[in-house]
């Protein structure tokens, strides 16, 4: 087992990583649980797979509540429902919420824990690649609003994150591929060696050889925790984690959040960002080809022939308005390094989007 620390002063917390470490949960959480009432928040897919096991590890009296699975559940009404479940289970200020699931469960359980009795302890047990390498670390919690994704929420750090790669064995293949987009992102923004490893090991990783996922998950957590420790509230370097996301969010918006999983939209977004970097003279065509080949090796898309370019540009402008008039783009200048640009004109954005039409 490896242990990392997200260094945030008195809100610092450990990330425990290792295959099969779930069985050590009672020992890992001994500091956190302090013997109060505990509730597991999960969803209708993960609950039947791991809910009972985690409940019995956490001891008698542990309550379990399961949300229906799916992004469409990530809405404010479900926070009200979760708080009702917490009250019925007898939770008080000394209690603990355990998020057992993917990013949807983690974001919602974390937000509910942040607002319930003005904040109770919570622990993340992420069960998707997206959640293990990204959403469980860093304290962004929240829900969607019909007028905007992830627009309601709070920064609320967990007390611990327990990452057991063995839980990925039941994850559907499409979710594995989509999760790998976030790992590729970490390689491009911060670690050329990680990127080269991903190029070499795509077969083993897609075959769910959990051993092959050890290093990329650990490295991703190291990269994310280091950035979060530097810039918890995204006033500076944390924005680098949004590489590919400005295009990706526009692609999700124009496809009404139904055609692509987030990681698939991110894959398209990273390719567009690579093309943009080339247009801006920051990388050469070889960079674009190399990044594209790696994305494709994970069965992720780099073209969408029907992409409505005007609508996507409009969605990016909307994003810009939401961010006080400045569209901040994260653009690579080599594998393993990115810079922030706020001076990119619409023509360059249009070219990058056009490239996605193939
Ligand atoms: N807070 C953050 O910093 C952050 C970062 C990235 C993404 N997110 C959010 O995370 C969400 C996406 O997360 P996700 O990709 O994990 O999606 P998800 O939580 O919807 O999980 C994907 C699917 O896999 C199922 N599943 C989960 N674990 C499983 C397992 N081990 N075996 C079998 N099935 C399993 C789920 O029930 C679901 O159907 C989005 O809402 C996104 O906004 C948040």
Tab-separated table of C-alpha atoms and ligand atoms in Angstrom:
chain	number	residue	atom	x	y	z
A	1	UNK	CA	0.000	0.000	0.000
A	2	UNK	CA	1.141	3.555	-0.750
A	3	UNK	CA	0.115	6.624	1.203
A	4	UNK	CA	0.098	10.172	-0.146
A	5	UNK	CA	-0.825	13.313	1.723
A	6	UNK	CA	-2.812	16.190	0.328
A	7	UNK	CA	-1.035	18.984	2.171
A	8	UNK	CA	-3.601	21.582	3.176
A	9	UNK	CA	-2.571	22.573	6.684
A	10	UNK	CA	-5.099	21.503	9.274
A	11	UNK	CA	-7.292	20.120	6.481
A	12	UNK	CA	-4.565	17.775	5.174
A	13	UNK	CA	-5.648	14.205	4.517
A	14	UNK	CA	-4.205	10.882	3.423
A	15	UNK	CA	-4.832	9.037	0.165
A	16	UNK	CA	-4.294	5.286	0.627
A	17	UNK	CA	-3.704	3.338	-2.589
A	18	UNK	CA	-3.333	-0.368	-3.271
A	19	UNK	CA	-5.003	-3.410	-4.735
A	20	UNK	CA	-7.144	-5.157	-2.113
A	21	UNK	CA	-6.783	-2.480	0.589
A	22	UNK	CA	-10.533	-2.263	1.104
A	23	UNK	CA	-10.258	-5.074	3.642
A	24	UNK	CA	-8.022	-2.840	5.754
A	25	UNK	CA	-10.707	-0.151	5.933
A	26	UNK	CA	-11.342	-0.336	9.705
A	27	UNK	CA	-7.642	0.225	10.445
A	28	UNK	CA	-7.290	2.921	7.774
A	29	UNK	CA	-10.232	4.898	9.113
A	30	UNK	CA	-9.614	4.457	12.820
A	31	UNK	CA	-8.456	8.072	13.151
A	32	UNK	CA	-11.324	9.438	11.097
A	33	UNK	CA	-14.356	7.521	12.259
A	34	UNK	CA	-14.053	8.269	15.980
A	35	UNK	CA	-16.833	5.786	16.665
A	36	UNK	CA	-19.756	8.005	15.583
A	37	UNK	CA	-22.662	6.929	13.370
A	38	UNK	CA	-21.700	6.233	9.744
A	39	UNK	CA	-23.670	6.210	6.501
A	40	UNK	CA	-22.481	4.878	3.151
A	41	UNK	CA	-23.722	6.773	0.112
A	42	UNK	CA	-23.565	4.717	-3.061
A	43	UNK	CA	-25.547	4.185	-6.269
A	44	UNK	CA	-27.774	1.480	-7.691
A	45	UNK	CA	-24.892	-0.167	-9.608
A	46	UNK	CA	-22.133	-0.014	-7.013
A	47	UNK	CA	-24.317	-0.682	-3.962
A	48	UNK	CA	-25.197	-4.276	-4.903
A	49	UNK	CA	-21.535	-4.995	-5.761
A	50	UNK	CA	-19.720	-3.574	-2.740
A	51	UNK	CA	-22.241	-1.948	-0.366
A	52	UNK	CA	-22.686	-4.837	2.036
A	53	UNK	CA	-18.976	-5.605	2.156
A	54	UNK	CA	-18.076	-2.027	3.041
A	55	UNK	CA	-20.932	-1.820	5.579
A	56	UNK	CA	-19.763	-4.953	7.358
A	57	UNK	CA	-16.177	-3.662	7.391
A	58	UNK	CA	-17.376	-0.435	8.994
A	59	UNK	CA	-19.240	-2.289	11.682
A	60	UNK	CA	-22.774	-2.914	12.880
A	61	UNK	CA	-25.209	-0.065	12.601
A	62	UNK	CA	-23.623	1.357	9.454
A	63	UNK	CA	-26.461	2.648	7.282
A	64	UNK	CA	-26.405	2.429	3.483
A	65	UNK	CA	-28.331	4.608	1.053
A	66	UNK	CA	-28.231	4.232	-2.707
A	67	UNK	CA	-29.050	6.865	-5.292
A	68	UNK	CA	-30.191	5.740	-8.717
A	69	UNK	CA	-27.041	5.601	-10.915
A	70	UNK	CA	-26.405	8.296	-13.499
A	71	UNK	CA	-25.333	11.886	-14.087
A	72	UNK	CA	-28.973	13.014	-14.302
A	73	UNK	CA	-29.277	12.226	-10.587
A	74	UNK	CA	-26.650	14.835	-9.769
A	75	UNK	CA	-29.163	17.527	-8.868
A	76	UNK	CA	-30.116	19.593	-5.881
A	77	UNK	CA	-33.271	17.633	-5.036
A	78	UNK	CA	-31.126	14.592	-4.309
A	79	UNK	CA	-29.104	16.532	-1.717
A	80	UNK	CA	-32.356	17.164	0.130
A	81	UNK	CA	-33.115	13.426	-0.100
A	82	UNK	CA	-29.636	12.501	1.134
A	83	UNK	CA	-29.909	14.846	4.138
A	84	UNK	CA	-33.232	13.184	4.949
A	85	UNK	CA	-31.482	9.805	4.862
A	86	UNK	CA	-28.772	11.165	7.175
A	87	UNK	CA	-31.392	12.361	9.686
A	88	UNK	CA	-33.303	9.079	9.554
A	89	UNK	CA	-30.058	7.199	10.183
A	90	UNK	CA	-29.478	9.337	13.274
A	91	UNK	CA	-26.374	11.168	12.033
A	92	UNK	CA	-25.161	14.088	14.104
A	93	UNK	CA	-22.194	16.451	14.083
A	94	UNK	CA	-19.853	13.634	15.075
A	95	UNK	CA	-20.935	11.321	12.246
A	96	UNK	CA	-19.215	10.321	9.037
A	97	UNK	CA	-20.350	9.945	5.416
A	98	UNK	CA	-18.600	7.388	3.209
A	99	UNK	CA	-18.907	7.976	-0.544
A	100	UNK	CA	-18.694	4.615	-2.312
A	101	UNK	CA	-18.924	5.030	-6.070
A	102	UNK	CA	-17.889	7.084	-9.065
A	103	UNK	CA	-17.632	10.842	-9.427
A	104	UNK	CA	-21.379	11.369	-9.282
A	105	UNK	CA	-21.682	9.701	-5.874
A	106	UNK	CA	-18.504	11.389	-4.578
A	107	UNK	CA	-19.573	14.886	-5.681
A	108	UNK	CA	-23.036	14.489	-4.150
A	109	UNK	CA	-22.084	12.719	-0.924
A	110	UNK	CA	-19.341	15.313	-0.399
A	111	UNK	CA	-21.729	18.207	-0.950
A	112	UNK	CA	-24.337	16.676	1.345
A	113	UNK	CA	-21.635	16.140	4.007
A	114	UNK	CA	-20.539	19.781	3.565
A	115	UNK	CA	-24.006	21.199	4.243
A	116	UNK	CA	-25.438	18.652	6.695
A	117	UNK	CA	-25.240	20.242	10.169
A	118	UNK	CA	-22.821	22.744	8.576
A	119	UNK	CA	-20.314	20.038	7.767
A	120	UNK	CA	-19.587	16.506	8.932
A	121	UNK	CA	-16.620	14.293	8.110
A	122	UNK	CA	-16.566	12.380	4.860
A	123	UNK	CA	-14.412	9.737	3.272
A	124	UNK	CA	-14.097	8.850	-0.388
A	125	UNK	CA	-13.919	5.258	-1.644
A	126	UNK	CA	-13.802	5.876	-5.402
A	127	UNK	CA	-14.802	3.015	-7.706
A	128	UNK	CA	-14.229	4.417	-11.217
A	129	UNK	CA	-10.989	5.523	-12.854
A	130	UNK	CA	-12.365	9.079	-13.103
A	131	UNK	CA	-13.028	9.072	-9.379
A	132	UNK	CA	-9.731	7.377	-8.429
A	133	UNK	CA	-7.520	9.726	-10.449
A	134	UNK	CA	-9.527	12.910	-10.287
A	135	UNK	CA	-12.823	13.581	-8.533
A	136	UNK	CA	-12.113	12.001	-5.130
A	137	UNK	CA	-9.063	14.216	-4.598
A	138	UNK	CA	-9.227	17.979	-4.249
A	139	UNK	CA	-12.481	18.750	-2.493
A	140	UNK	CA	-14.703	19.957	-5.317
A	141	UNK	CA	-18.201	18.795	-4.447
A	142	UNK	CA	-21.575	19.714	-5.863
A	143	UNK	CA	-24.440	19.149	-8.247
A	144	UNK	CA	-25.627	20.269	-11.669
A	145	UNK	CA	-28.352	22.850	-12.358
A	146	UNK	CA	-30.566	22.678	-15.470
A	147	UNK	CA	-28.821	25.894	-16.613
A	148	UNK	CA	-25.259	24.686	-16.027
A	149	UNK	CA	-23.185	21.653	-15.064
A	150	UNK	CA	-21.455	21.682	-11.650
A	151	UNK	CA	-22.756	25.180	-10.923
A	152	UNK	CA	-23.843	24.540	-7.308
A	153	UNK	CA	-21.349	23.236	-4.812
A	154	UNK	CA	-18.686	23.765	-2.220
A	155	UNK	CA	-15.010	23.181	-1.708
A	156	UNK	CA	-15.070	20.552	1.016
A	157	UNK	CA	-12.097	18.276	1.530
A	158	UNK	CA	-12.561	14.643	2.574
A	159	UNK	CA	-10.894	13.294	5.712
A	160	UNK	CA	-9.373	10.369	3.787
A	161	UNK	CA	-9.438	8.747	0.346
A	162	UNK	CA	-9.163	4.965	0.034
A	163	UNK	CA	-8.305	3.813	-3.488
A	164	UNK	CA	-8.557	0.073	-4.108
A	165	UNK	CA	-7.775	-0.698	-7.760
A	166	UNK	CA	-9.418	-4.123	-7.417
A	167	UNK	CA	-12.782	-2.324	-7.421
A	168	UNK	CA	-12.169	-1.408	-11.066
A	169	UNK	CA	-12.506	-5.044	-12.136
A	170	UNK	CA	-16.288	-4.705	-12.372
A	171	UNK	CA	-16.194	-1.362	-14.202
A	172	UNK	CA	-17.687	-1.474	-17.733
A	173	UNK	CA	-15.106	-1.167	-20.536
A	174	UNK	CA	-16.498	2.125	-21.819
A	175	UNK	CA	-16.041	3.667	-18.359
A	176	UNK	CA	-12.452	2.360	-18.222
A	177	UNK	CA	-11.660	4.001	-21.556
A	178	UNK	CA	-13.335	7.283	-20.588
A	179	UNK	CA	-11.441	7.343	-17.288
A	180	UNK	CA	-8.147	6.929	-19.110
A	181	UNK	CA	-8.728	10.308	-20.794
A	182	UNK	CA	-8.144	11.977	-17.400
A	183	UNK	CA	-4.946	9.955	-16.916
A	184	UNK	CA	-3.673	10.921	-20.389
A	185	UNK	CA	-4.462	14.517	-19.425
A	186	UNK	CA	-2.192	14.214	-16.372
A	187	UNK	CA	0.612	12.908	-18.605
A	188	UNK	CA	0.275	15.803	-21.044
A	189	UNK	CA	0.086	18.529	-18.424
A	190	UNK	CA	2.712	17.298	-15.985
A	191	UNK	CA	4.593	14.075	-16.682
A	192	UNK	CA	6.213	12.965	-19.943
A	193	UNK	CA	7.229	9.618	-18.371
A	194	UNK	CA	3.636	8.867	-17.423
A	195	UNK	CA	2.586	9.707	-20.971
A	196	UNK	CA	5.236	7.368	-22.443
A	197	UNK	CA	4.098	4.601	-20.059
A	198	UNK	CA	0.496	5.073	-21.226
A	199	UNK	CA	1.645	4.790	-24.844
A	200	UNK	CA	3.381	1.482	-24.061
A	201	UNK	CA	0.791	-0.117	-21.803
A	202	UNK	CA	-2.553	0.575	-23.493
A	203	UNK	CA	-3.229	-3.117	-24.177
A	204	UNK	CA	-2.609	-4.250	-20.613
A	205	UNK	CA	-4.636	-1.378	-19.198
A	206	UNK	CA	-7.601	-1.952	-21.508
A	207	UNK	CA	-7.465	-5.656	-20.643
A	208	UNK	CA	-8.069	-4.492	-17.032
A	209	UNK	CA	-4.704	-5.718	-15.866
A	210	UNK	CA	-5.070	-3.865	-12.590
A	211	UNK	CA	-1.316	-4.130	-11.967
A	212	UNK	CA	-0.719	-2.001	-15.061
A	213	UNK	CA	-2.976	0.670	-13.579
A	214	UNK	CA	-1.000	0.966	-10.329
A	215	UNK	CA	1.559	3.473	-11.510
A	216	UNK	CA	-0.787	5.704	-13.582
A	217	UNK	CA	-3.312	5.961	-10.740
A	218	UNK	CA	-0.603	6.708	-8.177
A	219	UNK	CA	1.075	9.298	-10.433
A	220	UNK	CA	-2.267	10.932	-11.237
A	221	UNK	CA	-3.038	11.273	-7.525
A	222	UNK	CA	0.434	12.702	-6.885
A	223	UNK	CA	0.018	15.246	-9.666
A	224	UNK	CA	-3.470	16.256	-8.607
A	225	UNK	CA	-2.622	16.488	-4.888
A	226	UNK	CA	0.471	18.593	-5.559
A	227	UNK	CA	-1.539	21.051	-7.664
A	228	UNK	CA	-4.403	21.169	-5.149
A	229	UNK	CA	-1.935	21.783	-2.299
A	230	UNK	CA	-0.548	24.753	-4.242
A	231	UNK	CA	-3.875	26.218	-5.320
A	232	UNK	CA	-6.893	24.718	-3.579
A	233	UNK	CA	-9.432	27.282	-4.846
A	234	UNK	CA	-8.295	27.470	-8.474
A	235	UNK	CA	-6.877	30.980	-8.486
A	236	UNK	CA	-3.825	29.857	-10.459
A	237	UNK	CA	-2.204	26.525	-11.287
A	238	UNK	CA	-5.238	24.352	-10.518
A	239	UNK	CA	-6.651	25.607	-13.841
A	240	UNK	CA	-4.041	23.403	-15.565
A	241	UNK	CA	-6.176	20.421	-14.608
A	242	UNK	CA	-8.775	21.875	-16.983
A	243	UNK	CA	-6.610	20.983	-19.991
A	244	UNK	CA	-8.972	19.906	-22.795
A	245	UNK	CA	-11.980	20.816	-20.671
A	246	UNK	CA	-12.916	24.169	-22.239
A	247	UNK	CA	-13.407	22.434	-25.589
A	248	UNK	CA	-14.724	19.321	-23.825
A	249	UNK	CA	-17.416	21.213	-21.918
A	250	UNK	CA	-18.569	22.896	-25.141
A	251	UNK	CA	-18.753	19.469	-26.812
A	252	UNK	CA	-20.769	18.073	-23.896
A	253	UNK	CA	-23.109	21.084	-24.020
A	254	UNK	CA	-23.801	20.901	-27.768
A	255	UNK	CA	-24.341	17.145	-27.560
A	256	UNK	CA	-26.759	17.714	-24.674
A	257	UNK	CA	-24.679	15.652	-22.266
A	258	UNK	CA	-25.988	12.458	-23.812
A	259	UNK	CA	-23.787	11.414	-26.709
A	260	UNK	CA	-20.406	11.349	-24.985
A	261	UNK	CA	-19.208	10.347	-21.556
A	262	UNK	CA	-17.216	13.152	-19.943
A	263	UNK	CA	-13.919	11.391	-20.711
A	264	UNK	CA	-14.879	10.983	-24.365
A	265	UNK	CA	-15.652	14.703	-24.666
A	266	UNK	CA	-12.350	15.374	-22.892
A	267	UNK	CA	-10.536	13.207	-25.470
A	268	UNK	CA	-11.972	15.356	-28.270
A	269	UNK	CA	-11.172	18.465	-26.229
A	270	UNK	CA	-7.527	17.466	-25.768
A	271	UNK	CA	-7.131	16.860	-29.478
A	272	UNK	CA	-8.644	20.297	-30.197
A	273	UNK	CA	-6.301	21.868	-27.625
A	274	UNK	CA	-3.346	20.139	-29.313
A	275	UNK	CA	-4.395	21.506	-32.713
A	276	UNK	CA	-4.779	24.945	-31.151
A	277	UNK	CA	-1.277	24.721	-29.670
A	278	UNK	CA	0.036	23.900	-33.138
A	279	UNK	CA	-1.825	26.863	-34.697
A	280	UNK	CA	-0.318	29.110	-32.011
A	281	UNK	CA	3.153	27.779	-32.863
A	282	UNK	CA	3.664	26.240	-29.419
A	283	UNK	CA	4.046	22.641	-30.595
A	284	UNK	CA	4.683	20.981	-33.933
A	285	UNK	CA	2.533	18.568	-35.940
A	286	UNK	CA	4.428	15.624	-34.409
A	287	UNK	CA	3.056	16.563	-30.969
A	288	UNK	CA	-0.504	16.602	-32.299
A	289	UNK	CA	-0.026	13.215	-33.985
A	290	UNK	CA	1.556	11.674	-30.890
A	291	UNK	CA	-1.164	12.867	-28.531
A	292	UNK	CA	-3.858	11.763	-30.996
A	293	UNK	CA	-2.313	8.281	-31.318
A	294	UNK	CA	-2.276	7.858	-27.539
A	295	UNK	CA	-5.905	8.991	-27.198
A	296	UNK	CA	-6.927	6.616	-29.986
A	297	UNK	CA	-4.981	3.728	-28.434
A	298	UNK	CA	-7.472	3.901	-25.559
A	299	UNK	CA	-10.420	3.659	-27.946
A	300	UNK	CA	-11.290	7.303	-27.387
A	301	UNK	CA	-12.581	9.647	-30.092
A	302	UNK	CA	-10.548	12.360	-31.815
A	303	UNK	CA	-13.124	13.126	-34.509
A	304	UNK	CA	-16.795	13.964	-34.442
A	305	UNK	CA	-17.869	14.641	-38.026
A	306	UNK	CA	-21.235	16.137	-37.008
A	307	UNK	CA	-19.760	18.608	-34.533
A	308	UNK	CA	-21.797	21.853	-34.809
A	309	UNK	CA	-18.876	24.292	-34.814
A	310	UNK	CA	-20.898	27.519	-34.431
A	311	UNK	CA	-22.881	26.152	-31.519
A	312	UNK	CA	-19.699	24.894	-29.854
A	313	UNK	CA	-18.057	28.321	-30.263
A	314	UNK	CA	-21.153	29.875	-28.733
A	315	UNK	CA	-20.927	27.479	-25.794
A	316	UNK	CA	-17.275	28.482	-25.299
A	317	UNK	CA	-18.278	32.169	-25.331
A	318	UNK	CA	-20.911	31.375	-22.719
A	319	UNK	CA	-18.169	29.796	-20.609
A	320	UNK	CA	-16.134	32.956	-21.086
A	321	UNK	CA	-19.002	35.135	-19.838
A	322	UNK	CA	-19.332	32.909	-16.810
A	323	UNK	CA	-15.642	33.513	-16.063
A	324	UNK	CA	-15.702	37.338	-16.012
A	325	UNK	CA	-15.015	37.795	-19.681
A	326	UNK	CA	-11.727	35.914	-20.014
A	327	UNK	CA	-11.553	32.568	-21.740
A	328	UNK	CA	-8.618	30.829	-20.129
A	329	UNK	CA	-7.183	28.093	-22.317
A	330	UNK	CA	-4.680	25.543	-21.144
A	331	UNK	CA	-2.297	24.868	-24.001
A	332	UNK	CA	0.662	22.461	-24.109
A	333	UNK	CA	4.116	23.514	-25.251
A	334	UNK	CA	5.497	19.961	-24.968
A	335	UNK	CA	4.414	16.601	-23.544
A	336	UNK	CA	4.469	17.092	-19.781
A	337	UNK	CA	4.005	20.871	-19.677
A	338	UNK	CA	1.207	23.374	-20.302
A	339	UNK	CA	0.743	27.121	-20.133
A	340	UNK	CA	-2.343	29.281	-19.582
A	341	UNK	CA	-3.397	31.589	-22.414
A	342	UNK	CA	-6.105	34.257	-22.294
A	343	UNK	CA	-5.292	35.823	-25.665
A	344	UNK	CA	-6.650	33.213	-28.081
A	345	UNK	CA	-8.949	34.636	-30.775
A	346	UNK	CA	-12.121	33.087	-32.143
A	347	UNK	CA	-10.518	32.205	-35.494
A	348	UNK	CA	-7.985	29.908	-33.797
A	349	UNK	CA	-10.727	28.329	-31.693
A	350	UNK	CA	-12.805	27.756	-34.817
A	351	UNK	CA	-9.864	26.076	-36.602
A	352	UNK	CA	-9.367	23.746	-33.635
A	353	UNK	CA	-13.055	22.814	-33.579
A	354	UNK	CA	-13.081	22.335	-37.370
A	355	UNK	CA	-10.203	19.859	-36.976
A	356	UNK	CA	-12.502	17.651	-34.895
A	357	UNK	CA	-14.822	17.219	-37.876
A	358	UNK	CA	-12.083	15.130	-39.482
B	1	LIG	N1	-15.097	16.790	-8.087
B	1	LIG	C1	-14.242	16.778	-9.063
B	1	LIG	O1	-13.131	17.319	-8.964
B	1	LIG	C2	-14.591	16.054	-10.333
B	1	LIG	C3	-13.594	15.743	-11.269
B	1	LIG	C4	-13.939	14.995	-12.386
B	1	LIG	C5	-15.254	14.596	-12.566
B	1	LIG	N2	-16.201	14.943	-11.639
B	1	LIG	C6	-17.586	14.516	-11.810
B	1	LIG	O2	-17.606	13.103	-11.787
B	1	LIG	C7	-18.730	12.652	-12.525
B	1	LIG	C8	-18.288	11.529	-13.430
B	1	LIG	O3	-17.756	10.508	-12.647
B	1	LIG	P1	-17.679	9.009	-13.180
B	1	LIG	O4	-17.105	9.000	-14.524
B	1	LIG	O5	-17.038	8.226	-12.110
B	1	LIG	O6	-19.208	8.635	-13.392
B	1	LIG	P2	-20.301	7.852	-12.509
B	1	LIG	O7	-20.156	8.169	-11.082
B	1	LIG	O8	-21.610	8.147	-13.154
B	1	LIG	O9	-19.917	6.327	-12.752
B	1	LIG	C9	-20.004	5.793	-14.046
B	1	LIG	C10	-20.876	4.536	-14.090
B	1	LIG	O10	-20.137	3.426	-13.574
B	1	LIG	C11	-20.862	2.776	-12.538
B	1	LIG	N3	-19.845	2.265	-11.621
B	1	LIG	C12	-19.062	2.979	-10.791
B	1	LIG	N4	-18.141	2.195	-10.230
B	1	LIG	C13	-18.349	0.942	-10.680
B	1	LIG	C14	-17.692	-0.302	-10.469
B	1	LIG	N5	-16.599	-0.398	-9.720
B	1	LIG	N6	-18.205	-1.392	-11.086
B	1	LIG	C15	-19.290	-1.286	-11.901
B	1	LIG	N7	-19.926	-0.130	-12.172
B	1	LIG	C16	-19.454	0.973	-11.568
B	1	LIG	C17	-21.764	3.852	-11.976
B	1	LIG	O11	-22.887	3.309	-11.334
B	1	LIG	C18	-22.143	4.615	-13.243
B	1	LIG	O12	-23.164	3.946	-13.928
B	1	LIG	C19	-19.296	13.846	-13.244
B	1	LIG	O13	-20.459	14.285	-12.585
B	1	LIG	C20	-18.205	14.894	-13.129
B	1	LIG	O14	-18.712	16.215	-13.111
B	1	LIG	C21	-15.886	15.650	-10.539
